[in-house]
Amino acid sequence: MRHSCCIHYNVLFLLTFTTANTLASNSVTAKLHQSATLSCNNKCSGVVTWAMFHNPGNILAQCNKTKCWSEKGYEVSHDQYLKGKILLTITAVDYSNRALYTCVCDGVDACDVRLIIETLTSLVQLNPGQALVMVLPIPEPVEVMYKARDSADLYGAQICTVTQRSLQCQPEYTHRASLSYPNITLRDVNMTDSGTYSIRDRKNEEVIHIYTLIVNVVQHESGRNFETWIGMSVGLFMLVIIVISVVLVMKNRRKKSRNREKTDPEETIKLNGSTREVRSRQRSDSDAKADQLARQMVEMDKLIQCYKSESMRKSQSWTNRNDIPVVEMLTMKKTEMEAVVQDSEQDTVCQWWRLKRPELDTIIEHWTKYNTELDQLKQNLCNKVSHQSNHQTQCPRERRMVQSWPGR
Ligand SMILES: *[C@@H]1O[C@H](CO)[C@@H](O)[C@H](O)[C@H]1NC(C)=O
Ligand SMILES: *[C@@H]1O[C@H](CO)[C@@H](O)[C@H](O)[C@H]1NC(C)=O
Ligand SMILES: *[C@@H]1O[C@H](CO)[C@@H](O)[C@H](O)[C@H]1NC(C)=O
């Protein structure tokens, strides 16, 4: 109760002197175990005395014109004092140093400075089942506040209190929390225990230490198996995709090349580059040649079939439809074929021609012989007739009888 009185006095004090504008009040935040210097902006040429506000009788440091003096753990510099600076240094800040300090100049309050220690923070990462140990740095009554990670509260809700070295906790924590001064231990943590635990000084209403607890998510065997399964599935799926792609590309390529063989050169010009066009034109040229050759071979076969029979020779005419003598026509065809076969690089065509040429030669020979016989017969007949009638008859020298030529 004395404490709340002090705070009350402080407020009064602050109000009084702020309005009087003769004193200033401020605060200094220091790190635990490090040094901190309190300073007073007012000047003082007389005797300077530092003390805690709530314990003014216990002088911590003092300076006069001749020398300075301080208690253990506090320092004042005489040089600084002579320069008119009113400073008090606390060499290693501890929780016992937390207080409102008052500086008195020749018996008159010069200023008040509050020393605050920075809130400590710790990150603790534990596996489920491990214990969280929180150290109590102060003997004063403290409380432990728990805030879940997703909670909107600043510090959360009180779960335990420590007063006179005894621990009282909320029912859900009693079986897991224990105090072994200065440690509060929370055993057997679980994922749901993740969050922040704040050690709060109830006397000074200050948060001293905040522990942030992260309880690791332990992957169970089944979970790991599931992950492995997922990984393998994904791998297999990718493999299948790759194989399908390759097959499709190959198919497409083969189809394209087949199409290219089929396509008209003119279309090829539109669709593809110039190199492909040339190639396809060459290809179609050779195709046309092959076609022509095949046609000529068929024609030759037909001619041979048509003119080889003896009966045909006797019953039919000497000339073909165009009035070209058969022998001449056959000879012409033979010459044509000879040229084509010479050009052709195909062995099959040469073999075929080797068989056909003698046959054709024989036919030509027969036709020539037959024609000569016929000519002679006609000549004789004509001469006989002209001789008998005494008429000067012009007997034919050449065969120019127009008859239809079978076949075609
Ligand atoms: C200064 O203070 C010291 C002790 O703190 C004392 O012995 C001395 O007499 C004082 N001097 C004056 C001038 O007050
Ligand atoms: C308190 O916990 C710390 C570790 O956090 C340990 O080193 C120390 O021995 C503990 N003290 C007691 C009294 O259990
Ligand atoms: C953690 O809590 C879950 C329920 O929230 C419970 O099923 C599980 O057994 C607990 N694990 C441990 C290690 O306490």
CSV table of C-alpha atoms and ligand atoms in Angstrom, one decimal:
chain,number,residue,atom,x,y,z
A,1,MET,CA,0.0,0.0,0.0
A,2,ARG,CA,2.9,2.2,0.6
A,3,HIS,CA,3.8,1.8,-3.1
A,4,SER,CA,0.5,3.1,-4.4
A,5,CYS,CA,0.9,6.0,-2.0
A,6,CYS,CA,4.2,6.8,-3.6
A,7,ILE,CA,2.8,6.7,-7.0
A,8,HIS,CA,0.1,9.0,-5.8
A,9,TYR,CA,2.7,11.3,-4.4
A,10,ASN,CA,4.7,11.1,-7.6
A,11,VAL,CA,1.7,12.3,-9.6
A,12,LEU,CA,1.1,15.1,-7.2
A,13,PHE,CA,4.8,15.9,-7.2
A,14,LEU,CA,5.0,15.9,-11.0
A,15,LEU,CA,1.9,18.0,-11.4
A,16,THR,CA,3.2,20.5,-8.8
A,17,PHE,CA,6.6,20.9,-10.3
A,18,THR,CA,5.5,20.8,-13.9
A,19,THR,CA,3.1,23.7,-13.3
A,20,ALA,CA,5.8,25.5,-11.3
A,21,ASN,CA,8.1,24.9,-14.2
A,22,THR,CA,11.1,24.8,-11.9
A,23,LEU,CA,11.7,21.0,-12.1
A,24,ALA,CA,11.6,18.5,-14.9
A,25,SER,CA,10.8,14.9,-14.8
A,26,ASN,CA,11.9,12.3,-17.2
A,27,SER,CA,12.8,8.6,-17.5
A,28,VAL,CA,15.7,6.5,-18.6
A,29,THR,CA,15.3,3.1,-20.1
A,30,ALA,CA,18.3,0.8,-19.4
A,31,LYS,CA,19.3,-2.7,-20.3
A,32,LEU,CA,19.7,-5.2,-17.6
A,33,HIS,CA,23.3,-5.6,-16.3
A,34,GLN,CA,24.4,-2.5,-18.2
A,35,SER,CA,25.2,0.9,-16.9
A,36,ALA,CA,22.7,3.8,-17.0
A,37,THR,CA,23.2,7.5,-16.3
A,38,LEU,CA,20.4,9.7,-14.9
A,39,SER,CA,20.7,13.3,-15.6
A,40,CYS,CA,19.1,16.5,-14.3
A,41,ASN,CA,18.8,19.4,-16.6
A,42,ASN,CA,18.7,22.0,-13.8
A,43,LYS,CA,21.9,23.6,-12.6
A,44,CYS,CA,23.1,23.4,-9.1
A,45,SER,CA,26.0,25.3,-7.5
A,46,GLY,CA,25.4,24.0,-4.0
A,47,VAL,CA,25.3,20.5,-2.5
A,48,VAL,CA,23.7,17.9,-4.8
A,49,THR,CA,22.1,14.8,-3.3
A,50,TRP,CA,20.7,11.8,-5.1
A,51,ALA,CA,18.2,9.4,-3.5
A,52,MET,CA,15.3,7.2,-4.4
A,53,PHE,CA,12.0,9.0,-4.1
A,54,HIS,CA,10.5,6.4,-1.8
A,55,ASN,CA,13.6,6.3,0.4
A,56,PRO,CA,14.9,9.9,0.7
A,57,GLY,CA,16.8,9.1,3.9
A,58,ASN,CA,19.1,6.7,2.1
A,59,ILE,CA,21.4,9.0,0.2
A,60,LEU,CA,23.0,7.3,-2.8
A,61,ALA,CA,25.4,10.0,-3.9
A,62,GLN,CA,26.4,13.5,-2.9
A,63,CYS,CA,28.7,16.3,-4.3
A,64,ASN,CA,30.0,19.5,-2.8
A,65,LYS,CA,32.6,21.9,-3.9
A,66,THR,CA,35.5,19.8,-2.5
A,67,LYS,CA,34.5,16.3,-3.5
A,68,CYS,CA,31.8,13.7,-4.5
A,69,TRP,CA,30.8,10.6,-2.8
A,70,SER,CA,28.6,7.7,-3.8
A,71,GLU,CA,27.3,4.3,-2.5
A,72,LYS,CA,28.5,1.1,-4.0
A,73,GLY,CA,27.0,0.6,-7.5
A,74,TYR,CA,26.6,4.3,-8.1
A,75,GLU,CA,29.0,6.9,-9.5
A,76,VAL,CA,29.1,10.7,-9.7
A,77,SER,CA,31.8,12.6,-11.4
A,78,HIS,CA,33.3,15.7,-9.6
A,79,ASP,CA,34.6,17.1,-12.8
A,80,GLN,CA,31.1,17.0,-14.3
A,81,TYR,CA,29.6,18.5,-11.2
A,82,LEU,CA,32.1,21.4,-11.4
A,83,LYS,CA,31.0,21.9,-15.0
A,84,GLY,CA,27.5,22.3,-13.7
A,85,LYS,CA,26.2,18.8,-14.9
A,86,ILE,CA,24.1,16.9,-12.4
A,87,LEU,CA,24.5,13.2,-13.3
A,88,LEU,CA,24.2,9.9,-11.5
A,89,THR,CA,25.5,6.7,-13.0
A,90,ILE,CA,24.3,3.2,-12.0
A,91,THR,CA,27.2,0.9,-13.0
A,92,ALA,CA,25.2,-2.3,-13.5
A,93,VAL,CA,21.5,-2.0,-13.7
A,94,ASP,CA,19.5,-4.5,-11.7
A,95,TYR,CA,15.8,-4.9,-10.9
A,96,SER,CA,16.6,-3.5,-7.5
A,97,ASN,CA,17.6,-0.3,-9.2
A,98,ARG,CA,14.2,0.3,-10.7
A,99,ALA,CA,12.9,3.4,-9.0
A,100,LEU,CA,12.1,7.1,-9.3
A,101,TYR,CA,15.2,9.0,-8.3
A,102,THR,CA,15.2,12.4,-6.8
A,103,CYS,CA,17.9,15.0,-7.0
A,104,VAL,CA,18.0,17.6,-4.3
A,105,CYS,CA,20.0,20.8,-4.7
A,106,ASP,CA,20.8,22.5,-1.4
A,107,GLY,CA,17.7,20.9,0.2
A,108,VAL,CA,15.4,21.8,-2.7
A,109,ASP,CA,14.1,19.2,-5.2
A,110,ALA,CA,15.9,19.7,-8.5
A,111,CYS,CA,14.5,16.9,-10.6
A,112,ASP,CA,13.0,13.4,-10.7
A,113,VAL,CA,14.2,10.6,-13.0
A,114,ARG,CA,12.7,7.2,-13.4
A,115,LEU,CA,14.9,4.3,-14.2
A,116,ILE,CA,13.1,1.6,-16.3
A,117,ILE,CA,14.7,-1.7,-17.4
A,118,GLU,CA,14.0,-2.8,-20.9
A,119,THR,CA,11.7,-5.8,-21.1
A,120,LEU,CA,13.6,-9.0,-21.8
A,121,THR,CA,12.5,-11.2,-24.7
A,122,SER,CA,13.4,-14.8,-25.3
A,123,LEU,CA,12.4,-17.1,-28.1
A,124,VAL,CA,12.1,-20.7,-27.0
A,125,GLN,CA,11.6,-23.5,-29.5
A,126,LEU,CA,10.7,-26.9,-28.0
A,127,ASN,CA,9.5,-30.3,-29.1
A,128,PRO,CA,6.2,-31.5,-27.7
A,129,GLY,CA,6.7,-33.1,-24.3
A,130,GLN,CA,9.6,-30.8,-23.3
A,131,ALA,CA,9.5,-28.2,-20.5
A,132,LEU,CA,9.4,-24.4,-20.6
A,133,VAL,CA,11.5,-22.8,-17.9
A,134,MET,CA,10.9,-19.2,-17.0
A,135,VAL,CA,13.3,-17.4,-14.7
A,136,LEU,CA,11.9,-15.0,-12.2
A,137,PRO,CA,14.4,-12.1,-11.9
A,138,ILE,CA,12.7,-10.3,-9.0
A,139,PRO,CA,11.5,-11.4,-5.6
A,140,GLU,CA,8.5,-9.2,-5.9
A,141,PRO,CA,5.1,-10.6,-6.6
A,142,VAL,CA,4.8,-11.5,-10.3
A,143,GLU,CA,2.2,-13.0,-12.5
A,144,VAL,CA,2.5,-15.1,-15.7
A,145,MET,CA,0.3,-14.0,-18.5
A,146,TYR,CA,-0.3,-16.4,-21.5
A,147,LYS,CA,-1.3,-15.1,-24.9
A,148,ALA,CA,-1.9,-17.6,-27.7
A,149,ARG,CA,-0.3,-16.7,-31.0
A,150,ASP,CA,-3.5,-15.6,-32.7
A,151,SER,CA,-4.9,-13.7,-29.7
A,152,ALA,CA,-5.5,-10.0,-30.0
A,153,ASP,CA,-4.8,-9.3,-26.3
A,154,LEU,CA,-1.6,-7.4,-25.6
A,155,TYR,CA,-0.4,-9.8,-22.9
A,156,GLY,CA,-3.2,-12.3,-22.7
A,157,ALA,CA,-4.7,-13.8,-19.6
A,158,GLN,CA,-3.1,-14.6,-16.2
A,159,ILE,CA,-2.3,-18.3,-15.8
A,160,CYS,CA,-0.2,-18.2,-12.7
A,161,THR,CA,1.0,-15.9,-9.9
A,162,VAL,CA,4.0,-16.0,-7.6
A,163,THR,CA,3.7,-14.4,-4.2
A,164,GLN,CA,6.2,-15.1,-1.3
A,165,ARG,CA,7.8,-17.8,-3.3
A,166,SER,CA,4.7,-19.8,-3.8
A,167,LEU,CA,3.0,-20.6,-7.1
A,168,GLN,CA,-0.7,-20.5,-7.8
A,169,CYS,CA,-2.0,-21.4,-11.2
A,170,GLN,CA,-5.2,-21.8,-13.1
A,171,PRO,CA,-6.7,-25.3,-12.8
A,172,GLU,CA,-5.6,-26.4,-16.4
A,173,TYR,CA,-2.0,-25.6,-15.5
A,174,THR,CA,-1.7,-26.9,-11.9
A,175,HIS,CA,-0.6,-30.4,-12.9
A,176,ARG,CA,2.1,-29.1,-15.3
A,177,ALA,CA,3.4,-25.9,-13.7
A,178,SER,CA,5.9,-25.9,-10.8
A,179,LEU,CA,8.1,-23.4,-9.0
A,180,SER,CA,11.7,-24.1,-8.1
A,181,TYR,CA,12.8,-20.6,-7.3
A,182,PRO,CA,13.7,-18.6,-9.3
A,183,ASN,CA,12.4,-20.9,-12.1
A,184,ILE,CA,8.8,-21.5,-13.1
A,185,THR,CA,8.6,-24.7,-15.1
A,186,LEU,CA,5.8,-25.7,-17.4
A,187,ARG,CA,6.2,-29.3,-18.3
A,188,ASP,CA,5.0,-31.4,-21.2
A,189,VAL,CA,4.4,-28.6,-23.6
A,190,ASN,CA,2.2,-29.3,-26.6
A,191,MET,CA,1.5,-27.5,-29.9
A,192,THR,CA,-1.4,-25.7,-28.3
A,193,ASP,CA,1.0,-24.2,-25.7
A,194,SER,CA,2.7,-22.1,-28.4
A,195,GLY,CA,2.4,-18.4,-27.8
A,196,THR,CA,3.8,-15.7,-25.4
A,197,TYR,CA,4.4,-16.0,-21.7
A,198,SER,CA,4.9,-12.6,-20.0
A,199,ILE,CA,6.4,-12.3,-16.5
A,200,ARG,CA,4.9,-9.2,-15.1
A,201,ASP,CA,6.0,-7.3,-12.0
A,202,ARG,CA,2.7,-6.7,-10.1
A,203,LYS,CA,4.2,-4.1,-7.8
A,204,ASN,CA,5.6,-1.9,-10.5
A,205,GLU,CA,3.0,-2.9,-13.2
A,206,GLU,CA,5.9,-3.7,-15.5
A,207,VAL,CA,6.4,-6.6,-17.9
A,208,ILE,CA,9.9,-7.9,-17.1
A,209,HIS,CA,10.3,-10.8,-19.5
A,210,ILE,CA,8.4,-12.1,-22.4
A,211,TYR,CA,9.0,-15.7,-23.5
A,212,THR,CA,7.8,-16.6,-27.0
A,213,LEU,CA,7.3,-20.3,-27.1
A,214,ILE,CA,7.2,-22.3,-30.4
A,215,VAL,CA,6.4,-25.9,-30.0
A,216,ASN,CA,7.6,-27.8,-33.1
A,217,VAL,CA,5.1,-29.7,-35.2
A,218,VAL,CA,6.4,-33.2,-35.1
A,219,GLN,CA,5.8,-35.2,-38.2
A,220,HIS,CA,4.4,-38.6,-37.4
A,221,GLU,CA,5.5,-41.7,-39.2
A,222,SER,CA,2.3,-41.9,-41.1
A,223,GLY,CA,2.6,-38.2,-42.1
A,224,ARG,CA,6.1,-38.8,-43.4
A,225,ASN,CA,5.0,-41.8,-45.3
A,226,PHE,CA,2.2,-39.7,-46.8
A,227,GLU,CA,4.7,-37.1,-47.9
A,228,THR,CA,7.0,-39.7,-49.4
A,229,TRP,CA,3.9,-41.1,-51.2
A,230,ILE,CA,3.0,-37.7,-52.5
A,231,GLY,CA,6.6,-37.1,-53.7
A,232,MET,CA,6.7,-40.4,-55.5
A,233,SER,CA,3.3,-39.8,-57.1
A,234,VAL,CA,4.4,-36.4,-58.4
A,235,GLY,CA,7.6,-37.9,-59.7
A,236,LEU,CA,5.8,-40.7,-61.5
A,237,PHE,CA,3.2,-38.3,-62.9
A,238,MET,CA,6.0,-36.1,-64.3
A,239,LEU,CA,7.7,-39.1,-65.9
A,240,VAL,CA,4.4,-40.2,-67.5
A,241,ILE,CA,3.9,-36.6,-68.8
A,242,ILE,CA,7.4,-36.6,-70.3
A,243,VAL,CA,7.0,-39.9,-72.0
A,244,ILE,CA,3.6,-39.0,-73.5
A,245,SER,CA,5.1,-35.7,-74.7
A,246,VAL,CA,8.0,-37.4,-76.4
A,247,VAL,CA,5.7,-40.0,-78.1
A,248,LEU,CA,3.4,-37.2,-79.3
A,249,VAL,CA,6.3,-35.2,-80.7
A,250,MET,CA,7.7,-38.2,-82.5
A,251,LYS,CA,4.3,-39.1,-84.0
A,252,ASN,CA,3.7,-35.5,-85.0
A,253,ARG,CA,7.1,-35.3,-86.7
A,254,ARG,CA,6.5,-38.6,-88.6
A,255,LYS,CA,3.1,-37.4,-89.7
A,256,LYS,CA,4.4,-34.1,-90.8
A,257,SER,CA,7.2,-35.7,-92.9
A,258,ARG,CA,4.6,-38.0,-94.4
A,259,ASN,CA,2.4,-35.0,-95.2
A,260,ARG,CA,5.3,-33.2,-96.7
A,261,GLU,CA,5.8,-36.1,-99.1
A,262,LYS,CA,2.2,-35.9,-100.1
A,263,THR,CA,1.8,-32.1,-100.3
A,264,ASP,CA,1.8,-30.3,-103.6
A,265,PRO,CA,4.9,-28.3,-104.2
A,266,GLU,CA,2.8,-25.1,-104.5
A,267,GLU,CA,1.3,-25.7,-101.1
A,268,THR,CA,4.7,-26.4,-99.7
A,269,ILE,CA,5.9,-23.0,-100.9
A,270,LYS,CA,3.2,-21.4,-98.8
A,271,LEU,CA,3.6,-23.5,-95.8
A,272,ASN,CA,7.3,-24.0,-95.4
A,273,GLY,CA,10.7,-22.5,-96.0
A,274,SER,CA,12.4,-22.4,-99.3
A,275,THR,CA,14.7,-25.4,-98.6
A,276,ARG,CA,11.8,-27.7,-98.1
A,277,GLU,CA,10.2,-26.4,-101.2
A,278,VAL,CA,13.2,-27.2,-103.3
A,279,ARG,CA,13.5,-30.6,-101.8
A,280,SER,CA,9.8,-31.4,-102.4
A,281,ARG,CA,10.0,-30.1,-106.0
A,282,GLN,CA,13.0,-32.4,-106.7
A,283,ARG,CA,11.1,-35.3,-105.1
A,284,SER,CA,8.0,-34.6,-107.2
A,285,ASP,CA,10.2,-34.4,-110.4
A,286,SER,CA,11.7,-37.8,-109.7
A,287,ASP,CA,8.1,-39.0,-108.9
A,288,ALA,CA,6.9,-37.7,-112.3
A,289,LYS,CA,9.8,-39.4,-114.1
A,290,ALA,CA,9.0,-42.7,-112.4
A,291,ASP,CA,5.3,-42.3,-113.3
A,292,GLN,CA,6.3,-41.6,-116.9
A,293,LEU,CA,8.6,-44.6,-117.0
A,294,ALA,CA,5.9,-46.9,-115.6
A,295,ARG,CA,3.4,-45.6,-118.2
A,296,GLN,CA,5.9,-46.2,-121.0
A,297,MET,CA,6.6,-49.7,-119.8
A,298,VAL,CA,2.9,-50.5,-119.7
A,299,GLU,CA,2.5,-49.0,-123.2
A,300,MET,CA,5.4,-51.1,-124.5
A,301,ASP,CA,3.9,-54.2,-123.1
A,302,LYS,CA,0.6,-53.4,-124.8
A,303,LEU,CA,2.3,-52.8,-128.1
A,304,ILE,CA,4.2,-56.1,-127.9
A,305,GLN,CA,1.0,-57.9,-127.0
A,306,CYS,CA,-0.9,-56.2,-129.8
A,307,TYR,CA,1.6,-56.7,-132.7
A,308,LYS,CA,3.2,-60.0,-131.8
A,309,SER,CA,0.4,-62.2,-133.0
A,310,GLU,CA,0.6,-63.6,-136.5
A,311,SER,CA,-3.1,-63.2,-137.1
A,312,MET,CA,-3.0,-59.6,-136.2
A,313,ARG,CA,-0.4,-59.0,-138.8
A,314,LYS,CA,-2.4,-60.7,-141.4
A,315,SER,CA,-5.8,-59.3,-140.7
A,316,GLN,CA,-4.9,-55.8,-139.8
A,317,SER,CA,-3.4,-52.9,-141.6
A,318,TRP,CA,0.2,-52.0,-142.1
A,319,THR,CA,-0.1,-48.7,-140.5
A,320,ASN,CA,-1.5,-47.4,-137.3
A,321,ARG,CA,-4.2,-44.8,-136.8
A,322,ASN,CA,-2.0,-41.9,-137.5
A,323,ASP,CA,-1.0,-43.4,-140.8
A,324,ILE,CA,2.5,-44.1,-139.6
A,325,PRO,CA,3.8,-47.5,-140.7
A,326,VAL,CA,3.8,-50.0,-137.9
A,327,VAL,CA,7.4,-50.8,-138.3
A,328,GLU,CA,8.3,-47.1,-138.1
A,329,MET,CA,6.1,-46.6,-135.0
A,330,LEU,CA,7.6,-49.6,-133.3
A,331,THR,CA,11.1,-48.5,-134.0
A,332,MET,CA,10.3,-45.1,-132.7
A,333,LYS,CA,8.9,-46.5,-129.5
A,334,LYS,CA,12.0,-48.7,-129.1
A,335,THR,CA,14.3,-45.7,-129.5
A,336,GLU,CA,12.3,-43.8,-126.9
A,337,MET,CA,12.4,-46.6,-124.5
A,338,GLU,CA,16.1,-47.1,-125.0
A,339,ALA,CA,16.7,-43.5,-124.0
A,340,VAL,CA,14.4,-43.7,-120.9
A,341,VAL,CA,16.1,-47.0,-119.7
A,342,GLN,CA,19.5,-45.4,-120.2
A,343,ASP,CA,18.4,-42.5,-117.9
A,344,SER,CA,16.8,-44.8,-115.4
A,345,GLU,CA,19.0,-45.8,-112.5
A,346,GLN,CA,16.6,-48.6,-111.5
A,347,ASP,CA,18.0,-52.1,-112.1
A,348,THR,CA,14.5,-53.5,-112.3
A,349,VAL,CA,13.7,-51.4,-115.3
A,350,CYS,CA,17.0,-52.5,-117.1
A,351,GLN,CA,16.1,-56.2,-116.4
A,352,TRP,CA,12.7,-55.7,-117.7
A,353,TRP,CA,14.0,-54.0,-120.9
A,354,ARG,CA,16.5,-56.8,-121.4
A,355,LEU,CA,13.6,-59.2,-121.6
A,356,LYS,CA,11.4,-57.0,-123.7
A,357,ARG,CA,13.8,-55.7,-126.3
A,358,PRO,CA,14.4,-59.0,-128.1
A,359,GLU,CA,10.7,-59.6,-128.2
A,360,LEU,CA,10.2,-56.2,-129.7
A,361,ASP,CA,13.0,-56.7,-132.1
A,362,THR,CA,11.5,-59.9,-133.3
A,363,ILE,CA,8.1,-58.2,-133.9
A,364,ILE,CA,9.7,-55.4,-135.8
A,365,GLU,CA,11.6,-58.0,-137.9
A,366,HIS,CA,8.5,-59.9,-138.6
A,367,TRP,CA,6.6,-56.8,-139.6
A,368,THR,CA,9.4,-55.6,-141.9
A,369,LYS,CA,9.5,-59.0,-143.6
A,370,TYR,CA,5.7,-59.1,-144.0
A,371,ASN,CA,5.6,-55.6,-145.4
A,372,THR,CA,8.2,-56.4,-148.0
A,373,GLU,CA,6.3,-59.6,-149.0
A,374,LEU,CA,3.1,-57.7,-149.2
A,375,ASP,CA,4.7,-54.9,-151.3
A,376,GLN,CA,6.1,-57.4,-153.7
A,377,LEU,CA,2.8,-59.2,-154.1
A,378,LYS,CA,1.0,-55.9,-154.7
A,379,GLN,CA,3.6,-54.8,-157.2
A,380,ASN,CA,3.3,-58.0,-159.1
A,381,LEU,CA,-0.4,-57.8,-159.1
A,382,CYS,CA,-0.5,-54.3,-160.3
A,383,ASN,CA,2.0,-54.9,-163.0
A,384,LYS,CA,0.0,-57.9,-164.2
A,385,VAL,CA,-3.2,-55.9,-164.4
A,386,SER,CA,-1.7,-52.9,-166.2
A,387,HIS,CA,0.0,-55.2,-168.6
A,388,GLN,CA,-3.3,-57.0,-169.5
A,389,SER,CA,-5.4,-53.8,-169.9
A,390,ASN,CA,-2.6,-51.9,-171.6
A,391,HIS,CA,-3.4,-49.0,-169.5
A,392,GLN,CA,-0.7,-47.0,-167.9
A,393,THR,CA,-1.7,-47.6,-164.4
A,394,GLN,CA,0.2,-46.0,-161.6
A,395,CYS,CA,1.0,-48.7,-159.3
A,396,PRO,CA,1.6,-47.9,-155.7
A,397,ARG,CA,5.2,-47.8,-154.5
A,398,GLU,CA,4.4,-47.0,-151.0
A,399,ARG,CA,1.9,-48.3,-148.5
A,400,ARG,CA,-0.4,-45.5,-147.7
A,401,MET,CA,-3.6,-47.3,-147.0
A,402,VAL,CA,-5.5,-45.6,-144.3
A,403,GLN,CA,-7.0,-48.1,-142.0
A,404,SER,CA,-8.0,-48.1,-138.3
A,405,TRP,CA,-5.4,-49.4,-136.0
A,406,PRO,CA,-6.7,-51.5,-133.2
A,407,GLY,CA,-5.6,-51.2,-129.7
A,408,ARG,CA,-5.6,-47.9,-127.9
B,1,LIG,C1,32.0,17.9,1.3
B,1,LIG,O1,31.5,16.6,1.6
B,1,LIG,C2,32.4,15.9,2.4
B,1,LIG,C3,31.8,14.5,2.6
B,1,LIG,O2,30.9,14.2,1.6
B,1,LIG,C4,32.6,16.6,3.7
B,1,LIG,O3,33.6,15.9,4.4
B,1,LIG,C5,33.1,18.0,3.4
B,1,LIG,O4,33.3,18.7,4.6
B,1,LIG,C6,32.2,18.7,2.5
B,1,LIG,N1,32.7,20.1,2.2
B,1,LIG,C7,32.0,21.1,2.2
B,1,LIG,C8,32.7,22.4,1.8
B,1,LIG,O5,30.8,21.1,2.5
B,2,LIG,C1,16.7,-22.5,-13.6
B,2,LIG,O1,16.7,-22.7,-15.0
B,2,LIG,C2,18.0,-22.6,-15.6
B,2,LIG,C3,17.9,-22.8,-17.0
B,2,LIG,O2,16.9,-22.0,-17.5
B,2,LIG,C4,19.0,-23.6,-14.9
B,2,LIG,O3,20.3,-23.4,-15.4
B,2,LIG,C5,19.0,-23.4,-13.5
B,2,LIG,O4,19.8,-24.4,-12.9
B,2,LIG,C6,17.6,-23.5,-12.9
B,2,LIG,N1,17.5,-23.2,-11.5
B,2,LIG,C7,16.8,-24.0,-10.6
B,2,LIG,C8,16.9,-23.6,-9.2
B,2,LIG,O5,16.2,-24.9,-11.0
B,3,LIG,C1,-1.3,-32.4,-27.7
B,3,LIG,O1,-2.6,-31.9,-27.7
B,3,LIG,C2,-3.4,-32.8,-28.5
B,3,LIG,C3,-4.8,-32.2,-28.5
B,3,LIG,O2,-4.7,-30.8,-28.5
B,3,LIG,C4,-3.4,-34.2,-27.9
B,3,LIG,O3,-4.2,-35.0,-28.7
B,3,LIG,C5,-2.0,-34.7,-27.9
B,3,LIG,O4,-2.0,-35.9,-27.3
B,3,LIG,C6,-1.2,-33.7,-27.1
B,3,LIG,N1,0.2,-34.2,-27.2
B,3,LIG,C7,1.0,-34.1,-26.1
B,3,LIG,C8,2.4,-34.6,-26.4
B,3,LIG,O5,0.7,-33.6,-25.1
